[in-house]
PDB file of C-alpha atoms in Angstrom:
ATOM      1  CA  MET A   1     -58.836  91.730 112.842  1.00  0.00           C
ATOM      2  CA  VAL A   2     -59.521  88.723 115.086  1.00  0.00           C
ATOM      3  CA  LYS A   3     -56.803  86.693 113.329  1.00  0.00           C
ATOM      4  CA  LYS A   4     -54.350  89.544 113.800  1.00  0.00           C
ATOM      5  CA  ASN A   5     -55.175  89.774 117.533  1.00  0.00           C
ATOM      6  CA  CYS A   6     -54.822  85.997 117.928  1.00  0.00           C
ATOM      7  CA  LYS A   7     -51.404  86.108 116.281  1.00  0.00           C
ATOM      8  CA  LEU A   8     -50.354  88.969 118.531  1.00  0.00           C
ATOM      9  CA  ILE A   9     -51.565  87.125 121.638  1.00  0.00           C
ATOM     10  CA  LEU A  10     -49.744  83.960 120.571  1.00  0.00           C
ATOM     11  CA  ILE A  11     -46.535  85.894 119.966  1.00  0.00           C
ATOM     12  CA  VAL A  12     -46.793  87.573 123.376  1.00  0.00           C
ATOM     13  CA  LEU A  13     -47.531  84.249 125.115  1.00  0.00           C
ATOM     14  CA  PHE A  14     -44.667  82.517 123.316  1.00  0.00           C
ATOM     15  CA  SER A  15     -42.319  85.355 124.283  1.00  0.00           C
ATOM     16  CA  LEU A  16     -43.391  85.168 127.930  1.00  0.00           C
ATOM     17  CA  VAL A  17     -42.897  81.407 128.044  1.00  0.00           C
ATOM     18  CA  ALA A  18     -39.481  81.704 126.397  1.00  0.00           C
ATOM     19  CA  LEU A  19     -38.493  84.529 128.746  1.00  0.00           C
ATOM     20  CA  GLY A  20     -39.722  82.534 131.752  1.00  0.00           C
ATOM     21  CA  SER A  21     -37.635  79.528 130.712  1.00  0.00           C
ATOM     22  CA  PHE A  22     -34.609  81.755 130.221  1.00  0.00           C
ATOM     23  CA  SER A  23     -35.104  83.334 133.648  1.00  0.00           C
ATOM     24  CA  GLN A  24     -35.369  79.936 135.324  1.00  0.00           C
ATOM     25  CA  THR A  25     -32.195  78.765 133.604  1.00  0.00           C
ATOM     26  CA  ALA A  26     -30.357  81.917 134.631  1.00  0.00           C
ATOM     27  CA  ALA A  27     -31.611  81.603 138.203  1.00  0.00           C
ATOM     28  CA  THR A  28     -30.570  77.948 138.377  1.00  0.00           C
ATOM     29  CA  LYS A  29     -27.063  78.781 137.206  1.00  0.00           C
ATOM     30  CA  LYS A  30     -26.676  81.368 139.968  1.00  0.00           C
ATOM     31  CA  MET A  31     -27.950  79.101 142.747  1.00  0.00           C
ATOM     32  CA  ASP A  32     -25.444  77.962 145.340  1.00  0.00           C
ATOM     33  CA  PRO A  33     -24.555  74.343 144.469  1.00  0.00           C
ATOM     34  CA  ASN A  34     -24.600  73.372 148.153  1.00  0.00           C
ATOM     35  CA  LYS A  35     -28.173  74.616 148.535  1.00  0.00           C
ATOM     36  CA  LEU A  36     -29.176  72.591 145.509  1.00  0.00           C
ATOM     37  CA  LYS A  37     -27.401  69.460 146.793  1.00  0.00           C
ATOM     38  CA  ALA A  38     -29.032  69.859 150.209  1.00  0.00           C
ATOM     39  CA  ALA A  39     -32.449  70.127 148.572  1.00  0.00           C
ATOM     40  CA  TYR A  40     -31.779  67.015 146.477  1.00  0.00           C
ATOM     41  CA  ILE A  41     -30.582  65.101 149.532  1.00  0.00           C
ATOM     42  CA  TYR A  42     -33.744  65.980 151.407  1.00  0.00           C
ATOM     43  CA  LYS A  43     -35.944  65.066 148.416  1.00  0.00           C
ATOM     44  CA  PHE A  44     -34.198  61.680 148.087  1.00  0.00           C
ATOM     45  CA  THR A  45     -35.903  60.767 151.370  1.00  0.00           C
ATOM     46  CA  ASP A  46     -39.255  60.844 149.567  1.00  0.00           C
ATOM     47  CA  TYR A  47     -38.171  57.934 147.372  1.00  0.00           C
ATOM     48  CA  VAL A  48     -36.190  55.770 149.780  1.00  0.00           C
ATOM     49  CA  PHE A  49     -37.583  53.717 152.632  1.00  0.00           C
ATOM     50  CA  TRP A  50     -35.516  52.695 155.649  1.00  0.00           C
ATOM     51  CA  PRO A  51     -35.860  49.672 157.913  1.00  0.00           C
ATOM     52  CA  ALA A  52     -38.017  50.250 161.011  1.00  0.00           C
ATOM     53  CA  GLU A  53     -39.101  53.773 160.010  1.00  0.00           C
ATOM     54  CA  SER A  54     -42.062  53.528 162.365  1.00  0.00           C
ATOM     55  CA  ASN A  55     -39.646  53.226 165.323  1.00  0.00           C
ATOM     56  CA  MET A  56     -37.406  56.173 164.353  1.00  0.00           C
ATOM     57  CA  LYS A  57     -37.119  58.970 166.892  1.00  0.00           C
ATOM     58  CA  GLU A  58     -34.926  61.067 164.573  1.00  0.00           C
ATOM     59  CA  PHE A  59     -33.583  60.857 161.038  1.00  0.00           C
ATOM     60  CA  VAL A  60     -29.799  61.234 161.126  1.00  0.00           C
ATOM     61  CA  ILE A  61     -27.600  62.490 158.278  1.00  0.00           C
ATOM     62  CA  CYS A  62     -23.833  62.215 158.799  1.00  0.00           C
ATOM     63  CA  VAL A  63     -21.829  64.646 156.688  1.00  0.00           C
ATOM     64  CA  MET A  64     -18.186  63.933 155.863  1.00  0.00           C
ATOM     65  CA  SER A  65     -18.107  66.625 153.233  1.00  0.00           C
ATOM     66  CA  SER A  66     -17.788  70.366 152.937  1.00  0.00           C
ATOM     67  CA  GLU A  67     -18.725  72.689 155.790  1.00  0.00           C
ATOM     68  CA  ALA A  68     -20.946  74.598 153.361  1.00  0.00           C
ATOM     69  CA  LEU A  69     -23.006  71.493 152.544  1.00  0.00           C
ATOM     70  CA  HIS A  70     -23.200  70.613 156.250  1.00  0.00           C
ATOM     71  CA  TYR A  71     -24.503  74.118 156.954  1.00  0.00           C
ATOM     72  CA  GLN A  72     -27.158  73.884 154.221  1.00  0.00           C
ATOM     73  CA  LEU A  73     -28.324  70.466 155.408  1.00  0.00           C
ATOM     74  CA  GLN A  74     -28.546  71.727 158.972  1.00  0.00           C
ATOM     75  CA  GLY A  75     -30.712  74.571 157.716  1.00  0.00           C
ATOM     76  CA  ILE A  76     -33.097  72.122 156.050  1.00  0.00           C
ATOM     77  CA  GLY A  77     -33.171  70.034 159.233  1.00  0.00           C
ATOM     78  CA  ASN A  78     -34.320  73.096 161.159  1.00  0.00           C
ATOM     79  CA  ILE A  79     -37.204  73.724 158.743  1.00  0.00           C
ATOM     80  CA  VAL A  80     -38.617  70.346 157.707  1.00  0.00           C
ATOM     81  CA  GLN A  81     -39.033  66.873 159.142  1.00  0.00           C
ATOM     82  CA  PHE A  82     -38.567  63.410 157.718  1.00  0.00           C
ATOM     83  CA  ARG A  83     -41.958  62.106 156.567  1.00  0.00           C
ATOM     84  CA  LYS A  84     -43.387  65.345 158.014  1.00  0.00           C
ATOM     85  CA  LYS A  85     -43.133  64.009 161.562  1.00  0.00           C
ATOM     86  CA  ILE A  86     -39.607  62.901 162.503  1.00  0.00           C
ATOM     87  CA  PRO A  87     -36.907  65.498 163.334  1.00  0.00           C
ATOM     88  CA  ILE A  88     -33.814  65.552 161.120  1.00  0.00           C
ATOM     89  CA  LYS A  89     -30.447  65.664 162.870  1.00  0.00           C
ATOM     90  CA  VAL A  90     -27.318  66.533 160.893  1.00  0.00           C
ATOM     91  CA  ILE A  91     -23.952  65.467 162.279  1.00  0.00           C
ATOM     92  CA  ASN A  92     -20.658  66.851 160.985  1.00  0.00           C
ATOM     93  CA  CYS A  93     -18.114  64.016 160.917  1.00  0.00           C
ATOM     94  CA  LYS A  94     -14.454  64.952 160.675  1.00  0.00           C
ATOM     95  CA  SER A  95     -13.270  61.338 160.528  1.00  0.00           C
ATOM     96  CA  ILE A  96     -14.585  57.812 160.135  1.00  0.00           C
ATOM     97  CA  ASN A  97     -14.569  57.459 163.924  1.00  0.00           C
ATOM     98  CA  ASP A  98     -17.130  60.302 164.152  1.00  0.00           C
ATOM     99  CA  ILE A  99     -19.717  58.381 162.113  1.00  0.00           C
ATOM    100  CA  LYS A 100     -22.729  57.676 164.293  1.00  0.00           C
ATOM    101  CA  PRO A 101     -25.683  55.397 163.540  1.00  0.00           C
ATOM    102  CA  CYS A 102     -27.451  57.211 160.699  1.00  0.00           C
ATOM    103  CA  GLN A 103     -29.815  56.811 157.780  1.00  0.00           C
ATOM    104  CA  MET A 104     -27.728  58.807 155.277  1.00  0.00           C
ATOM    105  CA  ILE A 105     -24.055  59.623 154.954  1.00  0.00           C
ATOM    106  CA  VAL A 106     -22.674  62.272 152.619  1.00  0.00           C
ATOM    107  CA  VAL A 107     -18.992  62.027 151.683  1.00  0.00           C
ATOM    108  CA  ASP A 108     -16.603  64.174 149.668  1.00  0.00           C
ATOM    109  CA  GLY A 109     -14.953  62.029 147.005  1.00  0.00           C
ATOM    110  CA  THR A 110     -12.006  64.401 146.557  1.00  0.00           C
ATOM    111  CA  LYS A 111     -10.727  63.792 150.060  1.00  0.00           C
ATOM    112  CA  ASN A 112      -8.549  60.803 150.747  1.00  0.00           C
ATOM    113  CA  ASP A 113     -11.032  59.228 153.142  1.00  0.00           C
ATOM    114  CA  ASN A 114     -10.904  55.485 153.019  1.00  0.00           C
ATOM    115  CA  LEU A 115     -14.203  54.620 151.309  1.00  0.00           C
ATOM    116  CA  SER A 116     -13.855  50.927 152.124  1.00  0.00           C
ATOM    117  CA  ALA A 117     -13.639  51.797 155.834  1.00  0.00           C
ATOM    118  CA  ILE A 118     -16.804  53.893 155.474  1.00  0.00           C
ATOM    119  CA  TYR A 119     -18.515  51.019 153.646  1.00  0.00           C
ATOM    120  CA  SER A 120     -17.597  48.574 156.399  1.00  0.00           C
ATOM    121  CA  LYS A 121     -18.925  50.973 159.035  1.00  0.00           C
ATOM    122  CA  ILE A 122     -22.350  51.286 157.329  1.00  0.00           C
ATOM    123  CA  GLN A 123     -22.617  47.844 155.700  1.00  0.00           C
ATOM    124  CA  GLY A 124     -25.891  46.068 156.406  1.00  0.00           C
ATOM    125  CA  LYS A 125     -27.279  48.988 158.409  1.00  0.00           C
ATOM    126  CA  GLY A 126     -29.722  50.535 155.942  1.00  0.00           C
ATOM    127  CA  VAL A 127     -27.615  53.642 155.253  1.00  0.00           C
ATOM    128  CA  LEU A 128     -27.834  55.552 151.973  1.00  0.00           C
ATOM    129  CA  MET A 129     -24.380  56.764 150.904  1.00  0.00           C
ATOM    130  CA  ILE A 130     -24.214  59.920 148.811  1.00  0.00           C
ATOM    131  CA  ALA A 131     -20.946  61.240 147.406  1.00  0.00           C
ATOM    132  CA  GLU A 132     -19.976  64.494 145.833  1.00  0.00           C
ATOM    133  CA  LYS A 133     -17.056  64.952 143.463  1.00  0.00           C
ATOM    134  CA  LEU A 134     -16.323  61.236 143.460  1.00  0.00           C
ATOM    135  CA  PHE A 135     -14.052  60.311 140.551  1.00  0.00           C
ATOM    136  CA  ASP A 136     -15.519  56.820 140.191  1.00  0.00           C
ATOM    137  CA  TYR A 137     -19.244  57.389 140.741  1.00  0.00           C
ATOM    138  CA  LYS A 138     -19.836  53.613 140.896  1.00  0.00           C
ATOM    139  CA  LYS A 139     -18.313  53.609 144.376  1.00  0.00           C
ATOM    140  CA  SER A 140     -21.362  55.335 145.808  1.00  0.00           C
ATOM    141  CA  MET A 141     -25.110  54.766 145.752  1.00  0.00           C
ATOM    142  CA  ILE A 142     -25.771  58.329 144.566  1.00  0.00           C
ATOM    143  CA  SER A 143     -23.103  60.708 143.281  1.00  0.00           C
ATOM    144  CA  PHE A 144     -23.297  64.435 142.665  1.00  0.00           C
ATOM    145  CA  VAL A 145     -21.333  65.902 139.798  1.00  0.00           C
ATOM    146  CA  GLU A 146     -20.903  69.548 138.907  1.00  0.00           C
ATOM    147  CA  LYS A 147     -20.485  70.206 135.230  1.00  0.00           C
ATOM    148  CA  GLU A 148     -20.612  73.542 133.418  1.00  0.00           C
ATOM    149  CA  GLY A 149     -22.263  75.243 136.374  1.00  0.00           C
ATOM    150  CA  HIS A 150     -24.958  72.592 136.792  1.00  0.00           C
ATOM    151  CA  VAL A 151     -25.376  70.089 139.614  1.00  0.00           C
ATOM    152  CA  LYS A 152     -26.451  66.618 138.522  1.00  0.00           C
ATOM    153  CA  TYR A 153     -26.711  63.311 140.290  1.00  0.00           C
ATOM    154  CA  ILE A 154     -25.961  59.819 139.060  1.00  0.00           C
TER     155      ILE A 154
END
């Protein structure tokens, strides 16, 4: 009887774990890609260190990408802080001339922005460049790709 109950418990536990994994996969597939990208972008700050962090008054992210991603990043900036103490400011840049001194810049690789002009604007300034939908992912430090409903970064 004990063996039978153990088998039943194991089957139920296995089923719950399998169902939980399935639910997480289904939930991930339905998540807005821009929310996921914004969360990744924020989490990247945990693993990157910038020059003179101790002197920062704000952590600036310039966005030359979709309005939806800009909106999601602004939402994160209203909730959390860089290193749990420095406010995050998100700037929407319509052109290269709008790029302000920043710690991160997010660009849309499908637009015909001149990447070399962006590089020259941020070169040597301790700026992390993140691209989405960039055909040649080697042209950015971090690139987001969307494939089969999943967001990945390279």
